[in-house]
Amino acid sequence: MLNVKHFRDLIIVPTLKMVGLESPSATVLLLGTAIQESTLTHLTQLDGDDDPYDDAVGLYQMEVKTHDDIWENYLNYRPQLADAVQGLTAFPPTAREMVGNLWYATAMCRVHYRRVPEALPDPGDIEGMADYWKAHYNTFEGAGTGEEFIENWNEATFGM
């Protein structure tokens, strides 16, 4: 597992500043999402598939279809934000880039949440973060639970 404090301070915070979407709430939500989705360990989905790049990728385990949809239906209509995100990766950006480029993966996760009209929970509201993640990232059909998010958060950030 990556060091949680380092991941927050050296990847999440600077990335959010670079793309102009920083806030304490966004920082906590993205950190919680990475902890929940990959335990800050797995770079591709563990599904026994022969192609590790066809499902969910990166520490945020974003699905390839979601990545592509963000570009097609959101970033293509927001050139300033698209330029900021594009500046973190190669051209043209692909979902595969999220496996090794932590800045790009972080920016894409933040943009995913930015598309949601509902305000982010307060940074100290971990239960609210868990509910937000479940509703807007994992979805109600996904296997993860809010309780699991909170448990994983508490375990990973203990003493931070």
PDB file of C-alpha atoms in Angstrom:
ATOM      1  CA  MET A   1       0.000   0.000   0.000  1.00  0.00           C
ATOM      2  CA  LEU A   2       1.201   3.486  -0.786  1.00  0.00           C
ATOM      3  CA  ASN A   3       1.753   5.806   2.139  1.00  0.00           C
ATOM      4  CA  VAL A   4      -1.642   7.494   2.604  1.00  0.00           C
ATOM      5  CA  LYS A   5      -0.247  10.838   3.731  1.00  0.00           C
ATOM      6  CA  HIS A   6       2.224  10.946   0.831  1.00  0.00           C
ATOM      7  CA  PHE A   7      -0.496  10.069  -1.671  1.00  0.00           C
ATOM      8  CA  ARG A   8      -2.685  12.856  -0.310  1.00  0.00           C
ATOM      9  CA  ASP A   9       0.025  15.501  -0.047  1.00  0.00           C
ATOM     10  CA  LEU A  10       2.160  14.658  -3.104  1.00  0.00           C
ATOM     11  CA  ILE A  11      -0.456  13.483  -5.599  1.00  0.00           C
ATOM     12  CA  ILE A  12      -4.023  14.510  -4.722  1.00  0.00           C
ATOM     13  CA  VAL A  13      -3.488  18.054  -3.411  1.00  0.00           C
ATOM     14  CA  PRO A  14      -1.096  19.243  -6.149  1.00  0.00           C
ATOM     15  CA  THR A  15      -3.184  17.631  -8.898  1.00  0.00           C
ATOM     16  CA  LEU A  16      -6.367  19.309  -7.714  1.00  0.00           C
ATOM     17  CA  LYS A  17      -4.539  22.648  -7.677  1.00  0.00           C
ATOM     18  CA  MET A  18      -3.157  22.068 -11.190  1.00  0.00           C
ATOM     19  CA  VAL A  19      -6.627  21.492 -12.627  1.00  0.00           C
ATOM     20  CA  GLY A  20      -8.295  24.199 -10.505  1.00  0.00           C
ATOM     21  CA  LEU A  21     -10.653  21.870  -8.632  1.00  0.00           C
ATOM     22  CA  GLU A  22      -9.102  21.859  -5.185  1.00  0.00           C
ATOM     23  CA  SER A  23     -11.009  21.827  -1.919  1.00  0.00           C
ATOM     24  CA  PRO A  24     -10.634  20.027   1.415  1.00  0.00           C
ATOM     25  CA  SER A  25     -13.767  18.023   0.630  1.00  0.00           C
ATOM     26  CA  ALA A  26     -12.469  16.941  -2.778  1.00  0.00           C
ATOM     27  CA  THR A  27      -9.168  15.884  -1.213  1.00  0.00           C
ATOM     28  CA  VAL A  28     -10.896  13.668   1.346  1.00  0.00           C
ATOM     29  CA  LEU A  29     -13.315  12.219  -1.197  1.00  0.00           C
ATOM     30  CA  LEU A  30     -10.559  11.306  -3.649  1.00  0.00           C
ATOM     31  CA  LEU A  31      -8.386   9.801  -0.944  1.00  0.00           C
ATOM     32  CA  GLY A  32     -11.343   7.776   0.328  1.00  0.00           C
ATOM     33  CA  THR A  33     -12.202   6.665  -3.198  1.00  0.00           C
ATOM     34  CA  ALA A  34      -8.667   5.402  -3.864  1.00  0.00           C
ATOM     35  CA  ILE A  35      -8.551   3.624  -0.515  1.00  0.00           C
ATOM     36  CA  GLN A  36     -11.906   1.983  -1.134  1.00  0.00           C
ATOM     37  CA  GLU A  37     -11.430   1.111  -4.786  1.00  0.00           C
ATOM     38  CA  SER A  38      -7.849  -0.220  -4.756  1.00  0.00           C
ATOM     39  CA  THR A  39      -6.570  -0.116  -1.163  1.00  0.00           C
ATOM     40  CA  LEU A  40      -3.899   2.127  -2.736  1.00  0.00           C
ATOM     41  CA  THR A  41      -2.439  -1.105  -4.066  1.00  0.00           C
ATOM     42  CA  HIS A  42      -4.113  -2.456  -7.207  1.00  0.00           C
ATOM     43  CA  LEU A  43      -3.571  -0.766 -10.572  1.00  0.00           C
ATOM     44  CA  THR A  44      -6.028  -2.905 -12.530  1.00  0.00           C
ATOM     45  CA  GLN A  45      -9.190  -4.733 -11.596  1.00  0.00           C
ATOM     46  CA  LEU A  46      -8.637  -8.171 -10.123  1.00  0.00           C
ATOM     47  CA  ASP A  47     -11.063 -10.136 -12.259  1.00  0.00           C
ATOM     48  CA  GLY A  48      -8.892 -12.906 -13.686  1.00  0.00           C
ATOM     49  CA  ASP A  49      -9.308 -11.417 -17.148  1.00  0.00           C
ATOM     50  CA  ASP A  50      -6.578 -11.837 -19.751  1.00  0.00           C
ATOM     51  CA  ASP A  51      -6.638  -8.122 -20.615  1.00  0.00           C
ATOM     52  CA  PRO A  52      -5.909  -5.969 -17.549  1.00  0.00           C
ATOM     53  CA  TYR A  53      -6.786  -2.773 -19.434  1.00  0.00           C
ATOM     54  CA  ASP A  54     -10.372  -3.509 -20.432  1.00  0.00           C
ATOM     55  CA  ASP A  55     -12.196  -3.011 -17.134  1.00  0.00           C
ATOM     56  CA  ALA A  56     -11.388  -0.665 -14.271  1.00  0.00           C
ATOM     57  CA  VAL A  57      -7.897   0.801 -14.084  1.00  0.00           C
ATOM     58  CA  GLY A  58      -5.698   2.903 -11.827  1.00  0.00           C
ATOM     59  CA  LEU A  59      -5.805   3.418  -8.089  1.00  0.00           C
ATOM     60  CA  TYR A  60      -9.314   4.834  -8.459  1.00  0.00           C
ATOM     61  CA  GLN A  61     -10.400   1.794 -10.516  1.00  0.00           C
ATOM     62  CA  MET A  62     -12.172   3.948 -13.086  1.00  0.00           C
ATOM     63  CA  GLU A  63     -13.851   1.996 -15.839  1.00  0.00           C
ATOM     64  CA  VAL A  64     -12.561   2.558 -19.353  1.00  0.00           C
ATOM     65  CA  LYS A  65     -16.101   3.418 -20.519  1.00  0.00           C
ATOM     66  CA  THR A  66     -16.381   6.054 -17.788  1.00  0.00           C
ATOM     67  CA  HIS A  67     -13.038   7.586 -18.733  1.00  0.00           C
ATOM     68  CA  ASP A  68     -14.052   7.823 -22.375  1.00  0.00           C
ATOM     69  CA  ASP A  69     -17.484   9.225 -21.522  1.00  0.00           C
ATOM     70  CA  ILE A  70     -15.929  11.978 -19.389  1.00  0.00           C
ATOM     71  CA  TRP A  71     -13.885  13.124 -22.372  1.00  0.00           C
ATOM     72  CA  GLU A  72     -16.682  12.781 -24.910  1.00  0.00           C
ATOM     73  CA  ASN A  73     -19.562  14.282 -22.947  1.00  0.00           C
ATOM     74  CA  TYR A  74     -17.976  16.590 -20.397  1.00  0.00           C
ATOM     75  CA  LEU A  75     -14.385  17.694 -21.025  1.00  0.00           C
ATOM     76  CA  ASN A  76     -14.915  18.273 -24.743  1.00  0.00           C
ATOM     77  CA  TYR A  77     -17.366  21.024 -23.742  1.00  0.00           C
ATOM     78  CA  ARG A  78     -15.071  22.595 -21.131  1.00  0.00           C
ATOM     79  CA  PRO A  79     -11.884  23.525 -22.992  1.00  0.00           C
ATOM     80  CA  GLN A  80     -10.132  25.216 -20.077  1.00  0.00           C
ATOM     81  CA  LEU A  81     -10.599  22.211 -17.783  1.00  0.00           C
ATOM     82  CA  ALA A  82      -9.807  19.828 -20.653  1.00  0.00           C
ATOM     83  CA  ASP A  83      -6.533  21.665 -21.287  1.00  0.00           C
ATOM     84  CA  ALA A  84      -5.602  21.453 -17.605  1.00  0.00           C
ATOM     85  CA  VAL A  85      -6.307  17.707 -17.482  1.00  0.00           C
ATOM     86  CA  GLN A  86      -4.636  17.158 -20.864  1.00  0.00           C
ATOM     87  CA  GLY A  87      -1.514  18.834 -19.502  1.00  0.00           C
ATOM     88  CA  LEU A  88      -1.059  15.909 -17.115  1.00  0.00           C
ATOM     89  CA  THR A  89      -0.876  13.219 -19.794  1.00  0.00           C
ATOM     90  CA  ALA A  90       0.049  12.244 -23.326  1.00  0.00           C
ATOM     91  CA  PHE A  91      -2.094  13.043 -26.326  1.00  0.00           C
ATOM     92  CA  PRO A  92      -4.557  11.608 -26.966  1.00  0.00           C
ATOM     93  CA  PRO A  93      -5.403  10.629 -23.404  1.00  0.00           C
ATOM     94  CA  THR A  94      -6.473   7.035 -22.856  1.00  0.00           C
ATOM     95  CA  ALA A  95      -7.761   5.149 -19.848  1.00  0.00           C
ATOM     96  CA  ARG A  96      -4.598   3.052 -19.882  1.00  0.00           C
ATOM     97  CA  GLU A  97      -2.676   6.187 -18.807  1.00  0.00           C
ATOM     98  CA  MET A  98      -4.426   6.020 -15.420  1.00  0.00           C
ATOM     99  CA  VAL A  99      -2.511   2.848 -14.537  1.00  0.00           C
ATOM    100  CA  GLY A 100       0.851   4.569 -14.186  1.00  0.00           C
ATOM    101  CA  ASN A 101       0.081   8.277 -14.154  1.00  0.00           C
ATOM    102  CA  LEU A 102      -1.245   9.085 -10.697  1.00  0.00           C
ATOM    103  CA  TRP A 103      -1.785  12.771 -11.508  1.00  0.00           C
ATOM    104  CA  TYR A 104      -3.922  11.973 -14.520  1.00  0.00           C
ATOM    105  CA  ALA A 105      -5.901   9.300 -12.668  1.00  0.00           C
ATOM    106  CA  THR A 106      -6.523  11.764  -9.836  1.00  0.00           C
ATOM    107  CA  ALA A 107      -7.658  14.493 -12.211  1.00  0.00           C
ATOM    108  CA  MET A 108     -10.033  12.118 -13.981  1.00  0.00           C
ATOM    109  CA  CYS A 109     -11.525  10.932 -10.698  1.00  0.00           C
ATOM    110  CA  ARG A 110     -12.065  14.537  -9.638  1.00  0.00           C
ATOM    111  CA  VAL A 111     -13.692  15.416 -12.962  1.00  0.00           C
ATOM    112  CA  HIS A 112     -15.935  12.378 -12.605  1.00  0.00           C
ATOM    113  CA  TYR A 113     -17.207  13.754  -9.298  1.00  0.00           C
ATOM    114  CA  ARG A 114     -17.320  17.313 -10.716  1.00  0.00           C
ATOM    115  CA  ARG A 115     -20.029  16.212 -13.130  1.00  0.00           C
ATOM    116  CA  VAL A 116     -22.328  15.534 -10.159  1.00  0.00           C
ATOM    117  CA  PRO A 117     -24.551  18.545  -9.367  1.00  0.00           C
ATOM    118  CA  GLU A 118     -24.839  17.592  -5.681  1.00  0.00           C
ATOM    119  CA  ALA A 119     -22.378  19.423  -3.405  1.00  0.00           C
ATOM    120  CA  LEU A 120     -19.540  17.469  -1.823  1.00  0.00           C
ATOM    121  CA  PRO A 121     -19.957  16.591   1.863  1.00  0.00           C
ATOM    122  CA  ASP A 122     -17.969  18.455   4.491  1.00  0.00           C
ATOM    123  CA  PRO A 123     -14.409  17.125   4.737  1.00  0.00           C
ATOM    124  CA  GLY A 124     -14.942  15.717   8.241  1.00  0.00           C
ATOM    125  CA  ASP A 125     -18.125  13.876   7.296  1.00  0.00           C
ATOM    126  CA  ILE A 126     -16.733  10.444   6.403  1.00  0.00           C
ATOM    127  CA  GLU A 127     -20.177   8.860   6.468  1.00  0.00           C
ATOM    128  CA  GLY A 128     -21.345  11.517   4.002  1.00  0.00           C
ATOM    129  CA  MET A 129     -18.274  10.822   1.853  1.00  0.00           C
ATOM    130  CA  ALA A 130     -19.084   7.119   1.890  1.00  0.00           C
ATOM    131  CA  ASP A 131     -22.658   7.795   0.823  1.00  0.00           C
ATOM    132  CA  TYR A 132     -21.486  10.203  -1.904  1.00  0.00           C
ATOM    133  CA  TRP A 133     -18.970   7.668  -3.222  1.00  0.00           C
ATOM    134  CA  LYS A 134     -21.610   4.925  -3.238  1.00  0.00           C
ATOM    135  CA  ALA A 135     -24.194   7.070  -5.016  1.00  0.00           C
ATOM    136  CA  HIS A 136     -21.922   8.688  -7.585  1.00  0.00           C
ATOM    137  CA  TYR A 137     -18.912   6.440  -8.129  1.00  0.00           C
ATOM    138  CA  ASN A 138     -19.647   2.846  -7.165  1.00  0.00           C
ATOM    139  CA  THR A 139     -23.387   3.133  -7.869  1.00  0.00           C
ATOM    140  CA  PHE A 140     -26.117   1.223  -6.083  1.00  0.00           C
ATOM    141  CA  GLU A 141     -25.501  -1.788  -8.318  1.00  0.00           C
ATOM    142  CA  GLY A 142     -21.814  -1.963  -7.335  1.00  0.00           C
ATOM    143  CA  ALA A 143     -20.498  -4.435  -4.806  1.00  0.00           C
ATOM    144  CA  GLY A 144     -19.021  -1.893  -2.374  1.00  0.00           C
ATOM    145  CA  THR A 145     -20.883  -0.500   0.616  1.00  0.00           C
ATOM    146  CA  GLY A 146     -20.738   2.715   2.567  1.00  0.00           C
ATOM    147  CA  GLU A 147     -19.908   0.759   5.704  1.00  0.00           C
ATOM    148  CA  GLU A 148     -16.947  -0.834   3.943  1.00  0.00           C
ATOM    149  CA  PHE A 149     -15.771   2.607   2.761  1.00  0.00           C
ATOM    150  CA  ILE A 150     -15.814   3.911   6.348  1.00  0.00           C
ATOM    151  CA  GLU A 151     -14.053   0.816   7.684  1.00  0.00           C
ATOM    152  CA  ASN A 152     -11.348   1.016   5.011  1.00  0.00           C
ATOM    153  CA  TRP A 153     -10.957   4.761   5.581  1.00  0.00           C
ATOM    154  CA  ASN A 154     -10.502   4.319   9.323  1.00  0.00           C
ATOM    155  CA  GLU A 155      -8.009   1.491   8.874  1.00  0.00           C
ATOM    156  CA  ALA A 156      -5.927   3.302   6.233  1.00  0.00           C
ATOM    157  CA  THR A 157      -5.882   6.717   7.878  1.00  0.00           C
ATOM    158  CA  PHE A 158      -5.443   5.628  11.496  1.00  0.00           C
ATOM    159  CA  GLY A 159      -3.014   8.032  13.108  1.00  0.00           C
ATOM    160  CA  MET A 160      -2.791  10.309  10.086  1.00  0.00           C
TER     161      MET A 160
END
